[in-house]
Coordinates of C-alpha atoms and ligand atoms in Angstrom, one line a residue:
M1 CA 26.3 16.1 1.0
K2 CA 25.3 12.5 0.6
R3 CA 23.5 11.4 -2.6
I4 CA 22.2 8.2 -4.0
E5 CA 20.8 7.1 -7.3
I6 CA 18.4 4.2 -7.5
R7 CA 16.0 2.6 -9.9
K8 CA 12.8 4.6 -9.9
P9 CA 10.6 2.9 -7.3
D10 CA 7.1 1.3 -7.4
D11 CA 4.4 1.9 -4.9
F12 CA 2.6 -1.4 -4.3
H13 CA -0.5 0.1 -2.6
I14 CA -2.0 3.5 -3.2
H15 CA -5.4 5.2 -3.2
L16 CA -5.6 7.7 -6.0
R17 CA -9.2 8.6 -5.3
Q18 CA -11.4 10.1 -8.1
G19 CA -12.5 13.3 -9.9
E20 CA -10.6 16.5 -9.1
L21 CA -8.4 14.8 -6.5
L22 CA -6.8 12.7 -9.3
K23 CA -5.2 15.9 -10.7
M24 CA -3.2 16.1 -7.5
T25 CA -2.7 12.4 -6.6
V26 CA -1.4 11.2 -10.0
P27 CA 1.4 13.7 -10.4
H28 CA 2.4 13.3 -6.7
C29 CA 2.7 9.6 -7.3
S30 CA 4.3 9.6 -10.7
A31 CA 7.0 12.1 -9.7
Y32 CA 8.5 9.4 -7.4
F33 CA 7.1 6.1 -8.6
S34 CA 7.2 4.5 -12.1
R35 CA 4.3 2.2 -11.3
A36 CA 1.7 2.0 -8.5
V37 CA -0.8 -0.6 -7.5
V38 CA -4.0 1.4 -7.6
M39 CA -6.6 0.4 -5.0
P40 CA -10.2 -0.2 -6.2
N41 CA -12.3 1.2 -3.3
T42 CA -13.7 4.0 -5.4
I43 CA -17.4 4.9 -5.5
P44 CA -18.7 2.9 -7.2
P45 CA -16.0 0.3 -6.8
I46 CA -13.8 -1.0 -9.6
D47 CA -15.5 -4.4 -10.2
S48 CA -15.8 -4.9 -14.0
A49 CA -13.6 -4.6 -17.1
S50 CA -15.4 -1.4 -18.1
T51 CA -15.0 0.4 -14.8
L52 CA -11.4 -0.7 -14.6
E53 CA -10.7 0.6 -18.2
E54 CA -12.4 3.9 -17.5
Y55 CA -10.5 4.5 -14.3
R56 CA -7.2 3.7 -16.0
R57 CA -8.1 6.1 -18.8
Q58 CA -8.8 8.9 -16.3
I59 CA -5.4 8.3 -14.6
V60 CA -3.3 8.0 -17.7
E61 CA -5.0 11.1 -19.2
I62 CA -3.4 13.1 -16.4
D63 CA 0.1 11.6 -16.8
P64 CA 0.6 9.4 -19.9
G65 CA 4.1 8.5 -18.7
F66 CA 2.7 6.8 -15.6
N67 CA 2.0 3.1 -15.4
P68 CA -0.9 2.4 -13.1
L69 CA -1.2 -1.3 -12.1
M70 CA -4.9 -1.8 -11.9
T71 CA -6.8 -3.9 -9.4
F72 CA -10.5 -4.8 -8.7
K73 CA -12.6 -5.1 -5.6
L74 CA -13.8 -8.6 -4.8
L75 CA -17.5 -8.6 -4.3
K76 CA -19.8 -11.4 -3.2
N77 CA -22.1 -11.2 -6.2
M78 CA -19.2 -11.2 -8.7
K79 CA -19.1 -14.0 -11.3
E80 CA -16.1 -16.1 -12.3
S81 CA -16.4 -14.7 -15.8
D82 CA -16.1 -11.1 -14.3
V83 CA -12.7 -12.1 -12.9
R84 CA -11.5 -13.5 -16.2
A85 CA -12.8 -10.3 -18.0
L86 CA -11.0 -8.1 -15.5
K87 CA -7.7 -10.0 -16.1
K88 CA -8.2 -9.5 -19.8
A89 CA -8.8 -5.8 -19.2
G90 CA -5.4 -5.6 -17.5
A91 CA -6.0 -6.2 -13.8
I92 CA -3.0 -7.5 -12.0
A93 CA -4.6 -8.1 -8.6
G94 CA -8.0 -8.4 -6.8
K95 CA -8.5 -6.8 -3.4
L96 CA -10.3 -8.5 -0.6
Y97 CA -11.8 -6.1 2.0
P98 CA -13.4 -7.7 5.0
A99 CA -16.8 -6.0 5.3
G100 CA -16.5 -2.8 7.3
A101 CA -12.7 -2.9 7.8
T102 CA -11.9 0.5 6.3
T103 CA -12.9 3.3 4.0
N104 CA -15.7 2.3 1.5
S105 CA -15.8 -1.3 2.5
T106 CA -19.3 -1.9 3.8
D107 CA -19.8 -4.0 0.6
G108 CA -16.8 -6.1 1.4
I109 CA -16.5 -9.8 2.1
T110 CA -17.8 -11.3 5.3
D111 CA -16.2 -14.7 4.9
W112 CA -13.7 -15.4 2.1
R113 CA -15.1 -18.9 1.8
D114 CA -18.1 -17.2 0.2
I115 CA -15.8 -16.3 -2.8
A116 CA -13.6 -19.4 -2.9
G117 CA -14.7 -19.9 -6.5
L118 CA -13.4 -16.5 -7.4
L119 CA -10.1 -17.1 -5.6
K120 CA -9.7 -20.3 -7.6
V121 CA -10.1 -18.4 -10.8
M122 CA -7.6 -15.8 -9.6
E123 CA -5.1 -18.6 -9.0
E124 CA -5.7 -20.0 -12.5
E125 CA -5.4 -16.5 -14.1
Q126 CA -2.3 -15.7 -12.1
L127 CA -3.9 -12.7 -10.4
V128 CA -2.4 -11.5 -7.1
L129 CA -4.8 -11.5 -4.1
S130 CA -4.3 -8.3 -2.1
I131 CA -5.8 -8.4 1.4
H132 CA -6.7 -5.8 3.9
G133 CA -6.0 -8.3 6.7
E134 CA -8.2 -7.2 9.6
D135 CA -11.2 -8.8 11.3
P136 CA -13.4 -5.8 12.1
S137 CA -15.5 -7.7 14.6
V138 CA -12.7 -7.7 17.3
Y139 CA -11.0 -5.0 19.4
S140 CA -9.3 -2.5 17.1
L141 CA -5.7 -3.2 18.1
D142 CA -6.2 -7.0 17.8
R143 CA -7.8 -6.9 14.3
E144 CA -4.8 -7.7 12.3
K145 CA -3.7 -10.5 14.6
A146 CA -7.2 -12.0 14.4
Y147 CA -7.1 -12.2 10.6
I148 CA -3.8 -14.1 10.4
P149 CA -5.3 -17.6 10.5
E150 CA -7.6 -16.7 7.6
I151 CA -4.7 -15.5 5.4
L152 CA -2.7 -18.6 6.2
E153 CA -5.6 -20.8 5.3
I154 CA -6.1 -19.0 2.0
C155 CA -2.4 -19.5 1.2
R156 CA -2.7 -23.2 2.0
K157 CA -5.9 -23.7 0.0
F158 CA -4.6 -21.9 -3.1
P159 CA -0.9 -22.6 -3.2
G160 CA -0.5 -21.2 -6.7
L161 CA -2.1 -17.9 -5.6
K162 CA 0.2 -15.0 -4.7
V163 CA -1.2 -13.3 -1.6
V164 CA -0.2 -9.9 -0.2
F165 CA -0.9 -9.1 3.4
E166 CA -1.3 -5.3 3.0
H167 CA 0.0 -2.5 5.3
L168 CA 1.4 -4.7 8.1
S169 CA 1.1 -3.1 11.4
S170 CA 1.7 -5.7 14.1
A171 CA 4.6 -7.9 15.2
E172 CA 2.3 -10.9 14.8
G173 CA 1.5 -9.9 11.2
I174 CA 5.2 -9.5 10.4
Q175 CA 6.0 -12.9 11.9
A176 CA 3.2 -14.6 10.0
V177 CA 4.5 -13.3 6.7
A178 CA 8.2 -13.9 7.6
E179 CA 7.5 -17.5 8.6
G180 CA 4.6 -18.1 6.2
P181 CA 4.6 -19.9 2.8
D182 CA 6.4 -18.6 -0.2
N183 CA 3.2 -17.4 -1.9
L184 CA 2.7 -14.9 1.0
A185 CA 4.4 -11.4 1.1
G186 CA 3.5 -8.1 2.8
T187 CA 3.5 -4.4 2.1
I188 CA 4.8 -1.9 4.6
T189 CA 3.8 1.8 4.8
V190 CA 6.0 4.7 5.8
H191 CA 3.7 5.6 8.7
H192 CA 3.7 2.1 10.2
L193 CA 7.5 2.0 9.8
L194 CA 8.1 5.3 11.6
L195 CA 5.3 5.9 14.0
T196 CA 3.4 4.3 16.9
L197 CA -0.1 4.9 18.4
D198 CA 1.4 7.6 20.6
D199 CA 1.7 9.7 17.4
V200 CA -2.1 9.6 17.3
I201 CA -3.2 9.7 20.9
G202 CA 0.0 10.2 23.0
G203 CA -0.4 13.9 23.1
A204 CA -3.3 16.0 21.7
L205 CA -5.3 13.8 19.4
N206 CA -3.7 13.9 15.9
P207 CA -6.3 12.8 13.3
H208 CA -3.7 13.2 10.5
N209 CA -1.8 10.1 11.7
F210 CA -5.0 8.1 12.1
C211 CA -5.2 5.2 9.6
K212 CA -6.4 1.7 9.2
P213 CA -4.9 -0.6 10.4
V214 CA -4.4 1.6 13.5
L215 CA -0.7 2.4 14.4
K216 CA 0.5 0.0 17.1
G217 CA 3.1 -0.1 19.9
P218 CA 6.9 0.2 20.0
E219 CA 7.4 -3.6 19.8
D220 CA 5.3 -3.7 16.6
R221 CA 7.2 -0.9 15.0
K222 CA 10.5 -2.6 16.0
A223 CA 9.4 -5.8 14.3
I224 CA 8.5 -3.9 11.1
Q225 CA 11.8 -2.0 11.1
K226 CA 13.7 -5.2 11.7
V227 CA 12.5 -7.1 8.6
V228 CA 13.0 -4.0 6.5
L229 CA 16.5 -3.4 7.7
E230 CA 17.4 -7.1 7.3
G231 CA 16.5 -6.8 3.6
N232 CA 13.9 -9.6 3.9
R233 CA 12.5 -9.9 0.3
K234 CA 9.0 -10.9 1.5
F235 CA 8.4 -7.2 2.6
F236 CA 8.2 -4.3 0.2
F237 CA 6.9 -0.8 0.0
G238 CA 3.3 0.1 -0.4
S239 CA 2.5 3.6 0.8
D240 CA -1.3 3.2 1.4
S241 CA -1.3 6.9 0.7
A242 CA -5.0 7.8 1.1
P243 CA -6.0 11.5 1.0
H244 CA -9.0 12.9 2.6
S245 CA -9.9 16.6 2.9
A246 CA -8.9 18.3 6.1
A247 CA -12.6 18.5 7.0
K248 CA -13.1 14.7 6.5
K249 CA -10.0 14.0 8.7
Q250 CA -11.5 16.2 11.5
E251 CA -14.6 14.0 11.3
G252 CA -12.3 10.9 11.8
A253 CA -11.7 9.5 8.3
A254 CA -8.8 7.0 8.3
G255 CA -5.8 7.5 6.0
S256 CA -2.6 9.5 5.6
Y257 CA -1.6 11.4 2.4
S258 CA 2.0 10.2 2.2
A259 CA 2.6 10.1 -1.5
P260 CA 4.5 13.5 -1.7
V261 CA 6.8 12.6 1.3
S262 CA 7.2 8.8 1.5
L263 CA 10.3 8.3 -0.6
A264 CA 12.2 11.2 1.1
L265 CA 11.2 9.8 4.5
L266 CA 12.3 6.3 3.6
A267 CA 15.7 7.7 2.5
E268 CA 16.0 9.5 5.8
F269 CA 15.1 6.4 7.7
F270 CA 17.5 4.0 5.9
D271 CA 20.3 6.6 6.1
G272 CA 19.6 7.2 9.8
C273 CA 20.0 3.5 10.4
G274 CA 23.2 3.4 8.3
K275 CA 21.6 1.2 5.7
L276 CA 21.0 3.6 2.8
P277 CA 22.2 1.1 0.1
M278 CA 19.3 -1.1 1.1
L279 CA 16.7 1.4 0.2
E280 CA 16.6 0.4 -3.5
D281 CA 15.7 -3.2 -2.9
F282 CA 12.8 -2.3 -0.6
V283 CA 11.3 0.3 -3.0
S284 CA 12.4 -0.8 -6.4
R285 CA 13.1 -4.6 -6.4
F286 CA 11.3 -6.9 -3.9
G287 CA 7.8 -5.9 -4.9
A288 CA 8.4 -6.2 -8.6
E289 CA 10.0 -9.6 -8.0
F290 CA 7.1 -10.9 -6.0
Y291 CA 4.6 -9.7 -8.5
G292 CA 6.7 -11.1 -11.3
M293 CA 7.4 -7.9 -13.1
P294 CA 10.5 -6.5 -14.8
L295 CA 12.5 -4.0 -12.8
N296 CA 12.1 -0.3 -13.8
E297 CA 14.9 1.0 -15.9
E298 CA 14.3 4.7 -15.2
R299 CA 16.5 6.1 -12.4
I300 CA 15.9 8.7 -9.7
E301 CA 18.3 10.7 -7.5
L302 CA 18.0 11.5 -3.8
A303 CA 20.1 13.8 -1.8
E304 CA 20.6 14.7 1.9
E305 CA 19.1 18.1 1.8
S306 CA 16.5 19.5 4.2
W307 CA 13.1 20.7 3.1
I308 CA 9.9 21.6 4.9
V309 CA 6.7 19.7 3.9
P310 CA 4.0 22.1 2.8
E311 CA 1.2 22.6 5.4
A312 CA -1.4 21.6 2.8
Y313 CA -1.9 20.6 -0.8
G314 CA -5.3 22.2 -1.6
E315 CA -7.7 20.8 0.9
V316 CA -5.5 17.9 1.9
I317 CA -3.1 18.1 4.8
P318 CA -0.2 15.7 4.0
F319 CA 1.6 13.3 6.2
F320 CA 4.5 15.1 8.0
A321 CA 2.9 18.5 7.2
S322 CA 5.1 21.5 8.1
K323 CA 7.8 19.2 9.3
V324 CA 11.4 19.0 8.2
I325 CA 12.6 16.0 6.2
R326 CA 16.4 15.7 5.8
W327 CA 16.4 13.9 2.4
I328 CA 14.9 15.2 -0.8
V329 CA 14.1 13.6 -4.2
K330 CA 15.8 15.4 -7.1
N331 CA 13.8 15.3 -10.3
Ligands
ZN1 ZN1 -5.3 1.0 1.5

């Protein structure tokens, strides 16, 4: 039986949600990840030092050993002093949601030029800019591609600002990051790495694989897999694990709950490609290096051992529910 021991990974993009759900999402994340970049699109959003501190308190209360990396949501009416206060409160990144691009983003930014002053302060304060890079005004499969010029312009205008193009889904997005400036990197989810749009609409409609950005075609998936398997350090893991109740998913909510399965699926993917030794850099090194953080010292062991993903965790149906995964994380 194959085994591998690696530094305990980081998840550079996760939605932990709020309230009762936290009691499930925090342990599922902290079992596999030392640190996670916690997305701020709660209701109300994380947009001030006090909301950030309170959200972190709620997370750490559930698992004091977990290290949540806090972020805030960029809003049009935010002041430069708010950004500085957020940094002081421990924020490591600010998230830019184009208005209407995804879950809880109607209050997002229509044009980033409206918040150029805030981006300038983020650059000064060495905060990372995390971007949901989609233009919601164009056809759904073209939204990521349409936002690329905006991201490149932000990188040019703020050369000292580190920018993360989140959850890359298209060959064009991958190329833009690969060939883009040094201050640009991208996160990759396990669902965009493994699936295509056929896994949503190719047979009977599967709402559990529906996410934003929408899964794309085989050529896009190939481009994503290629940079990951090349060990390109501009690309690192961010699960975008985003639970919704089964009822909400039936109504069409976007997001997959991948936290309990993502690391095992990644081990299966790398091993299947004959590249298992490259798993550690993708999940435990490249992201920390881009963000300028020390690597985790804690270690975790994975083994080639089949298990069946539960059909549900409470009201949430996980990614890969009831399917067999050939690798398992040993705790
Ligand atoms: Zn997300």
